[in-house]
mmCIF file of C-alpha atoms and ligand atoms in Angstrom:
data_model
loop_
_atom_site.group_PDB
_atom_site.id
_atom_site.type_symbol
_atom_site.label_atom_id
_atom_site.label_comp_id
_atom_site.label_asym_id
_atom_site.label_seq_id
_atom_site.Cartn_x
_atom_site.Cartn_y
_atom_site.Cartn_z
ATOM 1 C CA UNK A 862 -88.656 96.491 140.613
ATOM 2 C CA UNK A 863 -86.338 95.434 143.587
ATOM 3 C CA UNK A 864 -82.691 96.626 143.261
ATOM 4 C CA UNK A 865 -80.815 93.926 141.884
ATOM 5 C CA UNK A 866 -77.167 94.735 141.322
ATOM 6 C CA UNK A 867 -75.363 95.203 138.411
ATOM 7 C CA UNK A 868 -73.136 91.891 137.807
ATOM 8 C CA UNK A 869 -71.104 90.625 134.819
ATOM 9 C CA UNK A 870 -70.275 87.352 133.706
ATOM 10 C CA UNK A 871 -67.280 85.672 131.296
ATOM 11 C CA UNK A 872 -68.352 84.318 127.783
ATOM 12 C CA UNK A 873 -65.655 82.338 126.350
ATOM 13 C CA UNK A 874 -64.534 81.132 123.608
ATOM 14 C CA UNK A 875 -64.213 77.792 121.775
ATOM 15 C CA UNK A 876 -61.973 75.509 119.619
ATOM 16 C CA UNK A 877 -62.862 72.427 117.935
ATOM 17 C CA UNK A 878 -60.518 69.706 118.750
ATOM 18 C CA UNK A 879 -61.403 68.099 115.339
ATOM 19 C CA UNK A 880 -64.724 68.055 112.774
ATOM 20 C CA UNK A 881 -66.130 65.757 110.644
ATOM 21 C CA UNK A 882 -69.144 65.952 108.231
ATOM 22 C CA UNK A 883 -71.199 63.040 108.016
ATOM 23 C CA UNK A 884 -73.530 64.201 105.130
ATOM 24 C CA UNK A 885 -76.420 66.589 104.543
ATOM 25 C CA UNK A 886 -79.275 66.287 106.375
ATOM 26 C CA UNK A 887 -83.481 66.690 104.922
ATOM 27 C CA UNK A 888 -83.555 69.632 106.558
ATOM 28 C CA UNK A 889 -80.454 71.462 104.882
ATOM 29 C CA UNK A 890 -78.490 71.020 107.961
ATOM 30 C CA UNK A 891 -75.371 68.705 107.940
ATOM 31 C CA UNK A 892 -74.876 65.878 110.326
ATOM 32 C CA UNK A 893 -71.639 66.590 112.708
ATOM 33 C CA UNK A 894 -69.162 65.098 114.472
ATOM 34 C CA UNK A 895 -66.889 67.013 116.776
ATOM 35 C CA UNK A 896 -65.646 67.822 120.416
ATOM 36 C CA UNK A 897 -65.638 71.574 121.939
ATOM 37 C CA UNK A 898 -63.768 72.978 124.610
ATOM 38 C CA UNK A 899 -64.021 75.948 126.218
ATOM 39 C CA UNK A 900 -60.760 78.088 126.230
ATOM 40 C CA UNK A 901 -59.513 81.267 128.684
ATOM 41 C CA UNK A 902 -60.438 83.671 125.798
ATOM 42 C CA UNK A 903 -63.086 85.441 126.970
ATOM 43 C CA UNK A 904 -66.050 88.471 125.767
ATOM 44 C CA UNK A 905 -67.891 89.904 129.199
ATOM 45 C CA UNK A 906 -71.323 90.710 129.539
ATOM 46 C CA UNK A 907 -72.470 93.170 132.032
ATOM 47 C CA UNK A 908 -76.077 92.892 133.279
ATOM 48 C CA UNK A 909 -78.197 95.399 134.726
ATOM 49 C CA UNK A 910 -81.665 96.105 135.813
ATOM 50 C CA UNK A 911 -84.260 98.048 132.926
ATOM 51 C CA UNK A 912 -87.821 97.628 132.171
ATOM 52 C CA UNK A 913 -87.041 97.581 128.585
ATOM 53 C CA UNK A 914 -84.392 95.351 126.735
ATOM 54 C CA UNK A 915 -81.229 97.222 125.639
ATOM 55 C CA UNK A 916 -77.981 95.744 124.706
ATOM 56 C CA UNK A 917 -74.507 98.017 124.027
ATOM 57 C CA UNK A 918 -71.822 96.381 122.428
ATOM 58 C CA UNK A 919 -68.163 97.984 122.809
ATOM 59 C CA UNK A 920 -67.576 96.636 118.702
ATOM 60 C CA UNK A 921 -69.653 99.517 116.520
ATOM 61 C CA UNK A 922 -69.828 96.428 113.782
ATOM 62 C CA UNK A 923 -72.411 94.457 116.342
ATOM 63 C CA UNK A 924 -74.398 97.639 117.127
ATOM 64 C CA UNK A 925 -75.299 98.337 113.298
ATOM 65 C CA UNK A 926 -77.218 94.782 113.363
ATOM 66 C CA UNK A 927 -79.286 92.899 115.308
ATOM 67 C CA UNK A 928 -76.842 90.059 117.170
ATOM 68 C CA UNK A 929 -77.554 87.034 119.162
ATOM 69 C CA UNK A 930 -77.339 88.982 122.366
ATOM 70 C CA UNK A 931 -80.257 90.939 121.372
ATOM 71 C CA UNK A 932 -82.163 88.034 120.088
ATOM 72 C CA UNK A 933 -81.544 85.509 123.089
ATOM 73 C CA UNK A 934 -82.536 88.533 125.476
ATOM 74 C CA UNK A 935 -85.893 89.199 123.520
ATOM 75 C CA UNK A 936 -86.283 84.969 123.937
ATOM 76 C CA UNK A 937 -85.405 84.984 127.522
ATOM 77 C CA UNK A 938 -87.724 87.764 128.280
ATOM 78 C CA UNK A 939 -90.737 85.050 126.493
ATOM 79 C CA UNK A 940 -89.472 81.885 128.897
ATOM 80 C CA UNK A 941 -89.520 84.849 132.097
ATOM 81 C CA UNK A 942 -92.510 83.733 133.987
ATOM 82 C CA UNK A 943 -93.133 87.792 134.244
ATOM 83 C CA UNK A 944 -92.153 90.639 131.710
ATOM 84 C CA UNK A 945 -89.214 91.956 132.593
ATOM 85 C CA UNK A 946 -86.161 93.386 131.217
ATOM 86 C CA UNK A 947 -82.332 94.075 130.941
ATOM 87 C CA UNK A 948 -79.724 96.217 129.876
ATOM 88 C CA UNK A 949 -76.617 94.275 128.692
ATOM 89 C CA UNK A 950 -73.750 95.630 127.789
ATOM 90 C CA UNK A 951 -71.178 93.329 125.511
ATOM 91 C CA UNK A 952 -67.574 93.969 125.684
ATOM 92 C CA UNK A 953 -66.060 91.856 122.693
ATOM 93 C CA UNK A 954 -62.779 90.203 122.952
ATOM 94 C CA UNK A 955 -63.163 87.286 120.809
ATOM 95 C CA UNK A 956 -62.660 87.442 116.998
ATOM 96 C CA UNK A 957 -65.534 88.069 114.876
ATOM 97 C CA UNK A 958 -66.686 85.241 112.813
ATOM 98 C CA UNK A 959 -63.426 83.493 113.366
ATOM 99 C CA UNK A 960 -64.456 79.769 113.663
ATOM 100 C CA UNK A 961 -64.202 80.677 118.086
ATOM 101 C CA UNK A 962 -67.998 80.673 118.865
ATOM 102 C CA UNK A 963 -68.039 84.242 120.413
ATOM 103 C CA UNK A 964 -71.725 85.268 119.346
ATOM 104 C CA UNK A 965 -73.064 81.561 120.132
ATOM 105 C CA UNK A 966 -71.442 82.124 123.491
ATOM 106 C CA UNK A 967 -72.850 85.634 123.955
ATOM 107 C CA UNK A 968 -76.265 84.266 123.433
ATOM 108 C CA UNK A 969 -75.938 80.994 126.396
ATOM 109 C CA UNK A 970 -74.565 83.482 128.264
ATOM 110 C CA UNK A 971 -77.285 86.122 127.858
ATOM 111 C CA UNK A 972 -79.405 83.130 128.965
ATOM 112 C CA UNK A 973 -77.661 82.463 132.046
ATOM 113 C CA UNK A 974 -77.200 86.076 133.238
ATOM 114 C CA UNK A 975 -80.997 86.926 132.552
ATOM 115 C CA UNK A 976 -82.067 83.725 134.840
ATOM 116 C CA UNK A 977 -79.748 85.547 137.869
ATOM 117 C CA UNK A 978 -81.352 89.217 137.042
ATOM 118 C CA UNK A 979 -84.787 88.213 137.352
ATOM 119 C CA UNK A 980 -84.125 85.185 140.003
ATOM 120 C CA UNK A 981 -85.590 82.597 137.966
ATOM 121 C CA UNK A 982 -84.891 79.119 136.209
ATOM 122 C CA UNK A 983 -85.961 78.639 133.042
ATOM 123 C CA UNK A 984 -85.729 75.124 133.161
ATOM 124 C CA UNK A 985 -83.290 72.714 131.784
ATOM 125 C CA UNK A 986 -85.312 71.236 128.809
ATOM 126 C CA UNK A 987 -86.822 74.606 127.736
ATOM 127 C CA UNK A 988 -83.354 76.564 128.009
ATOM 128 C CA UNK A 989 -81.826 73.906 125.469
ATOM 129 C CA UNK A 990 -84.502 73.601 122.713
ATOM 130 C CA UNK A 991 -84.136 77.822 123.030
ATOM 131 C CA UNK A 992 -80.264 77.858 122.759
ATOM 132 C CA UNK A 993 -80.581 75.468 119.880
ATOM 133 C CA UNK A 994 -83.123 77.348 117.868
ATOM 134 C CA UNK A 995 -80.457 80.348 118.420
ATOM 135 C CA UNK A 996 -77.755 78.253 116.743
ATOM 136 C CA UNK A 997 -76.300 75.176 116.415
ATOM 137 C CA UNK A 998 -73.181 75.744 118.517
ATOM 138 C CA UNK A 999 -75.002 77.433 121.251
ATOM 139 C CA UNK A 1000 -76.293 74.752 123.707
ATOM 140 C CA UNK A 1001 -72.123 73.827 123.951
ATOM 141 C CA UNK A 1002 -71.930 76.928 125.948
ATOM 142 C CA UNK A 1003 -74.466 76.847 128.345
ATOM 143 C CA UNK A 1004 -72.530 73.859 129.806
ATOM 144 C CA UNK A 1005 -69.380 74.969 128.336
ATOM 145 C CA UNK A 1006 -65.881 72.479 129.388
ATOM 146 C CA UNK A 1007 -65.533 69.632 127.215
ATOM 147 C CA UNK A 1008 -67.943 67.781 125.164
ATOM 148 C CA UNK A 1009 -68.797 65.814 122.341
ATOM 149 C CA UNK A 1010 -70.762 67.316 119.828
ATOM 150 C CA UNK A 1011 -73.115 65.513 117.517
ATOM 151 C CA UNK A 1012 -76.249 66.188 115.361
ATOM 152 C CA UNK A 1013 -76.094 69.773 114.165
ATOM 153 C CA UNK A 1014 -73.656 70.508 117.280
ATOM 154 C CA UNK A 1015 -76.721 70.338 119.841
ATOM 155 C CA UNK A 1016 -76.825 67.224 120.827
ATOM 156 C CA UNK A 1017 -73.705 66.998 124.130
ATOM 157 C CA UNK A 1018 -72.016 64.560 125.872
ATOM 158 C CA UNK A 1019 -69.848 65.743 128.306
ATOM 159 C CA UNK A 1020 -66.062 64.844 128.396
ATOM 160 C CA UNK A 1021 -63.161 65.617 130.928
ATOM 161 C CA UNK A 1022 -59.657 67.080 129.332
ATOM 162 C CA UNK A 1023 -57.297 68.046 131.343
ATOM 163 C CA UNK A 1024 -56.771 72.180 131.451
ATOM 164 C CA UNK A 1025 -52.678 71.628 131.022
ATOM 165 C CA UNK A 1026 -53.836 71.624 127.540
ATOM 166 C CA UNK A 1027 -52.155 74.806 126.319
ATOM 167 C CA UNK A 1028 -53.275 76.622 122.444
ATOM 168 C CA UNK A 1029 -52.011 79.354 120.451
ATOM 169 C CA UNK A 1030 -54.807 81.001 118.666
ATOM 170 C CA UNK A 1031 -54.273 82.647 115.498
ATOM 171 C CA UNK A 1032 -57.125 84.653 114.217
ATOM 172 C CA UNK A 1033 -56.361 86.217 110.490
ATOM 173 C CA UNK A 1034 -57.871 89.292 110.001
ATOM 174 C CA UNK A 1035 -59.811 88.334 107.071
ATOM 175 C CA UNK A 1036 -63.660 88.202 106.408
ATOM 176 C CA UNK A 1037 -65.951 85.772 104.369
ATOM 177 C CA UNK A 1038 -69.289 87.155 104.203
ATOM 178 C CA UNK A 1039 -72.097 84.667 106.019
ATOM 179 C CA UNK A 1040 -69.213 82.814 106.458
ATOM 180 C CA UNK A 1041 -70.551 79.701 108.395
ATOM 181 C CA UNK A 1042 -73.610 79.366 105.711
ATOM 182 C CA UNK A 1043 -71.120 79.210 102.420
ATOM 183 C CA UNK A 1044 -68.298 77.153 103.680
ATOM 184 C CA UNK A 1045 -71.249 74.328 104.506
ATOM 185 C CA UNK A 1046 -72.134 75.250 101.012
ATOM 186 C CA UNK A 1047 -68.743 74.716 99.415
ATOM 187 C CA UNK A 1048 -68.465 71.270 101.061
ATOM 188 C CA UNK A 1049 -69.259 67.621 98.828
ATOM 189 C CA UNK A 1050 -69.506 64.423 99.160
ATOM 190 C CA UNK A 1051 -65.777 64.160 98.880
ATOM 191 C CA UNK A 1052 -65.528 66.070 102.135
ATOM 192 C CA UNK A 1053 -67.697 63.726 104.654
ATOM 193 C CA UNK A 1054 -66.383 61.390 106.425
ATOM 194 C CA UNK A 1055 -67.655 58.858 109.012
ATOM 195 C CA UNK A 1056 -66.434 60.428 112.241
ATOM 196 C CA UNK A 1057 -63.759 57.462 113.059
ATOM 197 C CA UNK A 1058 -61.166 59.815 114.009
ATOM 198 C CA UNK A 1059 -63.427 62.159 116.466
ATOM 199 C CA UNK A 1060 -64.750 58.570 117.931
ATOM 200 C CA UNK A 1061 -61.324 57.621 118.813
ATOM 201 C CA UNK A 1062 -60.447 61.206 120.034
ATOM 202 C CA UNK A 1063 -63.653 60.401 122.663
ATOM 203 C CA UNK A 1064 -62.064 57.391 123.470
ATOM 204 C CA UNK A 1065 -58.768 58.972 124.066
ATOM 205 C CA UNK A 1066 -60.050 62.057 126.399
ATOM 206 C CA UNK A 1067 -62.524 59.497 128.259
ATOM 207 C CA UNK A 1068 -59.134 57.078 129.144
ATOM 208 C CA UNK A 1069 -56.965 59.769 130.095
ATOM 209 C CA UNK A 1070 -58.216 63.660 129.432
ATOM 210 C CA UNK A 1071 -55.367 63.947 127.101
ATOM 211 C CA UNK A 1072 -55.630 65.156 123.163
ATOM 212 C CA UNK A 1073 -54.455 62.907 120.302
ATOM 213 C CA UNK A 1074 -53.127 65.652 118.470
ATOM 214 C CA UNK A 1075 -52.988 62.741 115.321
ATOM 215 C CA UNK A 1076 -56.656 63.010 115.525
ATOM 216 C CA UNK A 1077 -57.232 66.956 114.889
ATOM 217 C CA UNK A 1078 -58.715 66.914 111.216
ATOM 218 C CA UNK A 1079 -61.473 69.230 109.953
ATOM 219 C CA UNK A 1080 -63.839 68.718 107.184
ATOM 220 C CA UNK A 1081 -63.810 72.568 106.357
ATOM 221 C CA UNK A 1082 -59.574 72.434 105.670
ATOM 222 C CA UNK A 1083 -60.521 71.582 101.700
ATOM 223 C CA UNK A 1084 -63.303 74.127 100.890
ATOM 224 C CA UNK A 1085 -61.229 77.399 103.461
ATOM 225 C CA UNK A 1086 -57.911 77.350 101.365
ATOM 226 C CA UNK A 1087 -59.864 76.919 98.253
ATOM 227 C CA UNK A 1088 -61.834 79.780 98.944
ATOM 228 C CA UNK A 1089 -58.545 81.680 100.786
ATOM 229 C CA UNK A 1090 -55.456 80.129 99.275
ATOM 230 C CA UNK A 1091 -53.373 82.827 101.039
ATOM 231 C CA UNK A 1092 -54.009 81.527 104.041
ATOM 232 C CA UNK A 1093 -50.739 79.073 103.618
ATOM 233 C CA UNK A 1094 -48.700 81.563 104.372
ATOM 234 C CA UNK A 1095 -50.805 81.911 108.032
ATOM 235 C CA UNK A 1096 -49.965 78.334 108.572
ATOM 236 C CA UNK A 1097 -46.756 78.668 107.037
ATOM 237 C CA UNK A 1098 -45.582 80.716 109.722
ATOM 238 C CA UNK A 1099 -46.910 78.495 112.337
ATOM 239 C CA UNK A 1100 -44.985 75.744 111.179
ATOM 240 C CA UNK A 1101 -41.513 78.365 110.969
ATOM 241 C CA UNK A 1102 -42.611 79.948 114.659
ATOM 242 C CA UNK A 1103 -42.250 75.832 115.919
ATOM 243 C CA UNK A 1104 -45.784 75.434 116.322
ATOM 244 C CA UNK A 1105 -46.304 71.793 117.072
ATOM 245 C CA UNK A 1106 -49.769 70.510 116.190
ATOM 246 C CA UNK A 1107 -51.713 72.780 114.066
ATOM 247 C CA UNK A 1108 -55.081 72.295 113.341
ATOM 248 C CA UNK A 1109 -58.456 74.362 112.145
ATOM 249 C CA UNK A 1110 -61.120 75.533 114.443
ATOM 250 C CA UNK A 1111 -65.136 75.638 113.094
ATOM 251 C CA UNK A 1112 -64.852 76.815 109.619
ATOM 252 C CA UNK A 1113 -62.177 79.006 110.337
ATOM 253 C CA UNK A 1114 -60.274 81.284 109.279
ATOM 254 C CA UNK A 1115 -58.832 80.554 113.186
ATOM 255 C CA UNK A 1116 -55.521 77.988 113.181
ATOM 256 C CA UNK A 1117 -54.416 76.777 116.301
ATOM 257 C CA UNK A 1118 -51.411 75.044 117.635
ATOM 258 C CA UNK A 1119 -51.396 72.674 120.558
ATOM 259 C CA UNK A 1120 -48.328 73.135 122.742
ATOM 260 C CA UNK A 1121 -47.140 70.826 125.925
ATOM 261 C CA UNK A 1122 -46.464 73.533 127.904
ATOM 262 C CA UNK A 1123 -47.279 77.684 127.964
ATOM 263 C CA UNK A 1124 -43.552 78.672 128.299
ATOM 264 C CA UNK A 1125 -43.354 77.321 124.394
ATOM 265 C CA UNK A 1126 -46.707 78.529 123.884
ATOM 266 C CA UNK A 1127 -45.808 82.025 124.558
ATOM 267 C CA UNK A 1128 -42.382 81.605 122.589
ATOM 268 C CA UNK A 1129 -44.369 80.720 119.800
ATOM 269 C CA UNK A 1130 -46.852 83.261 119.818
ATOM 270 C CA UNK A 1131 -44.346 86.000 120.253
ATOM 271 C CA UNK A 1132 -42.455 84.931 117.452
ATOM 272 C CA UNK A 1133 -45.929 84.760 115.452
ATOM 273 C CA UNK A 1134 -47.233 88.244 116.829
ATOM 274 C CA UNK A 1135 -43.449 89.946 115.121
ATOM 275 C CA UNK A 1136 -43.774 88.085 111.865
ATOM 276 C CA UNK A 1137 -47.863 88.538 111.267
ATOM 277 C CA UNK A 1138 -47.832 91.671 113.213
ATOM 278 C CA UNK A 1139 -51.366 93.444 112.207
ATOM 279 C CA UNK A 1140 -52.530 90.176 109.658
ATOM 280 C CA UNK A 1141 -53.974 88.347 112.586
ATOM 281 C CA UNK A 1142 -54.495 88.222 116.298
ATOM 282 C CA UNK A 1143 -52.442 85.318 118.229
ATOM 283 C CA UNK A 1144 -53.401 84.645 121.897
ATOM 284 C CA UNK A 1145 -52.367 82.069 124.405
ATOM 285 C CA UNK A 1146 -54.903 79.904 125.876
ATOM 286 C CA UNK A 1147 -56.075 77.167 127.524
ATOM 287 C CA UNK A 1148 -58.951 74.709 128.174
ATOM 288 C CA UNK A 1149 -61.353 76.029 131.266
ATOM 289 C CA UNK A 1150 -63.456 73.708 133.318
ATOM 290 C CA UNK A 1151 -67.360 73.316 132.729
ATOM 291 C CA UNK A 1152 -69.559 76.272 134.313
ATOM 292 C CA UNK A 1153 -72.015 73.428 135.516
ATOM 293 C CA UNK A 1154 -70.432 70.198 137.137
ATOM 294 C CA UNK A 1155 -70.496 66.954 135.280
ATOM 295 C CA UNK A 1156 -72.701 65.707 137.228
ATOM 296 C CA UNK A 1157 -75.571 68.617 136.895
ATOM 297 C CA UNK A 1158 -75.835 68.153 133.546
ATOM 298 C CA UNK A 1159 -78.237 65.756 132.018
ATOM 299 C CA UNK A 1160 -77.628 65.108 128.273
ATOM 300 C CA UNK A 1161 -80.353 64.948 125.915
ATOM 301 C CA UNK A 1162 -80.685 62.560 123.571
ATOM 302 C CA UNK A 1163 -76.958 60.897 124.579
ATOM 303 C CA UNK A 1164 -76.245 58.657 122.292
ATOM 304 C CA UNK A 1165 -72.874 57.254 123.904
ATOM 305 C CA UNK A 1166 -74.120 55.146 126.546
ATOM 306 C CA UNK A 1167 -74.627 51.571 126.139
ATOM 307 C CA UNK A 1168 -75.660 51.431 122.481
ATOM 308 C CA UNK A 1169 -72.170 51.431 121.249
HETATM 309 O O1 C5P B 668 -77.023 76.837 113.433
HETATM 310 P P1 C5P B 668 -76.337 78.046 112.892
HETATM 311 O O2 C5P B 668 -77.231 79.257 112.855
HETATM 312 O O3 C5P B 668 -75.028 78.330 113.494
HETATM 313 O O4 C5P B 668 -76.010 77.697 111.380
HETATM 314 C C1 C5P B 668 -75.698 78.657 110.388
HETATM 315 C C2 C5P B 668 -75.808 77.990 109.030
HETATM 316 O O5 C5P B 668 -74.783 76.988 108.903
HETATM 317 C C3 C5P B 668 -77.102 77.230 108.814
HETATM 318 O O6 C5P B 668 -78.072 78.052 108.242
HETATM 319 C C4 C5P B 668 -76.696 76.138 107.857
HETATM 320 O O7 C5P B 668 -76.661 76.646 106.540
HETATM 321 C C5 C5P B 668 -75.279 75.830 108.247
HETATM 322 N N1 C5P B 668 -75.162 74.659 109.154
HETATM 323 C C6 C5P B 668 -75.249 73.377 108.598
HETATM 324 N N2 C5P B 668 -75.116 72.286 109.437
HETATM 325 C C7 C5P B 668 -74.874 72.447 110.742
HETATM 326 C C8 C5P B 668 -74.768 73.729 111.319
HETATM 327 C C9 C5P B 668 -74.917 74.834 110.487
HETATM 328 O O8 C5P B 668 -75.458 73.210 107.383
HETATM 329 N N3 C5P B 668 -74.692 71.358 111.510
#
């Protein structure tokens, strides 16, 4: 094998900027509306050259089981036109199972560093249908910026938002087992909705890259603080640190607040970091461009154009 470097490469994180559940699907899925962005939170993974497959993780909890680094590297190595291999090592930053996509980003990104290890392109249409069979939110990533987000989360159209959008993250230190699989459980009929308000939130970013934070609703709000009631007191002190728009990321536990500028957003976080102090992890962020340029990526299946 030729000495190829050792490299790493940023996985981040991301919010949703409002959700809506159309119904349940045949196939057990539900139908989705929603639009991701990308935000400067970030895990790294390093890559290096091995003729087996190893991955490390710097979190002991994602080296007991088998995670989606390990499982996208073992589905890269089948799309490799040769067998090769790679030892990554994950450094984890972003929240477990916090409604932030970490693991789903891990996996596009395990994708994107094995195609520069082994000097190969798995191919645009084949590198989607495998990040989708991963997990619903992880073809977002391998484009990453801003996008709307419909079918089970796989299906992408790119949007533009401007990155003086500014978010405090706060990530409560709680844990719902399989949490993604039971809160889609807990929802009902009472929860879907017809995906108006993420519509007009596309219209908004696509006339002027700017959120309408009036917009930021998500289906998951009803069925969380049923399941977590003491989670009030999380948003509670959002609302007393002057957060100004607060909304729910994925299906949680994550709240964040969308500020104008990241002076206040760092006023508010410190004030949230002394009053929470060890309940949650707050962070200042803000929305990152696309790793590929708009124009490089082709959507499948986009269903904005001119049927609308
Ligand atoms: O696709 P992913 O592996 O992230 O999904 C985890 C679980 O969440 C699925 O098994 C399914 O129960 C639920 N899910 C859903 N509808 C979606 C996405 C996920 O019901 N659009």
């Amino acid at each position: 094998m030729s000495a190829q470097a050792t490299f790493a490469l940023p996985a981040p994180a991301k919010l949703n900027l409002g959700l809506e559940i159309l119904g349940k699907r045949g196939d057990g899925y539900h139908e989705l509306s929603t639009i991701f962005v990308a935000v400067s939170l970030f895990d790294t993974l390093e890559f290096a050259p091995s003729t087996a497959t190893i991955v490390h993780s710097s979190n002991p909890e994602l080296e007991r089981k088998p995670n989606l680094v390990q499982k996208a590297l073992l589905t890269a190595r089948r799309l490799a036109p040769s067998k090769v291999g790679a030892r990554i090592t994950l450094h984890k930053r972003i929240p477990l199972a916090a409604g932030l996509g970490g693991a789903s980003s891990d996996a596009a990104t395990t994708f994107m560093g094995c195609q520069r290890l082994w000097n190969t392109d798995f191919g645009f249409e084949q590198l989607l249908k495998a990040a989708a069979e991963l997990g619903s939110d992880v073809p977002f990533f391998l484009r990453g910026g801003c996008a709307f987000g419909q079918g089970r989360g796989e299906l992408l159209k790119p949007l533009t938002i401007t990155t003086e959008t500014w978010f405090v993250l706060v990530s409560p230190n709680i844990v719902i087992q399989d949490k993604t699989a039971t809160l889609f459980r807990d929802l009902t009929a009472a929860d879907y909705s017809r995906g108006d308000r993420i519509s007009q939130q596309v219209r908004s970013l696509e006339r002027s890259g700017t959120l309408d934070t009036s917009l930021l609703v998500n289906a998951f709000t009803r069925p969380l603080f049923e399941r977590l009631p003491a989670l009030e007191t999380i948003v509670d002190a959002m609302k007393d640190a002057g957060a100004a728009h607060i909304a729910l990321t994925g299906a949680g536990p994550t709240h964040y607040s969308v500020e104008i500028d990241p002076e206040r957003a760092s006023r508010v976080a410190d004030h949230l970091r002394g009053v929470l102090g060890n309940r949650a992890r707050v962070e200042v962020v803000q929305a990152i461009p696309p790793r590929v340029p708009h124009e490089n990526w082709r959507a499948p299946n986009d269903t904005s154009s001119s049927k609308k």
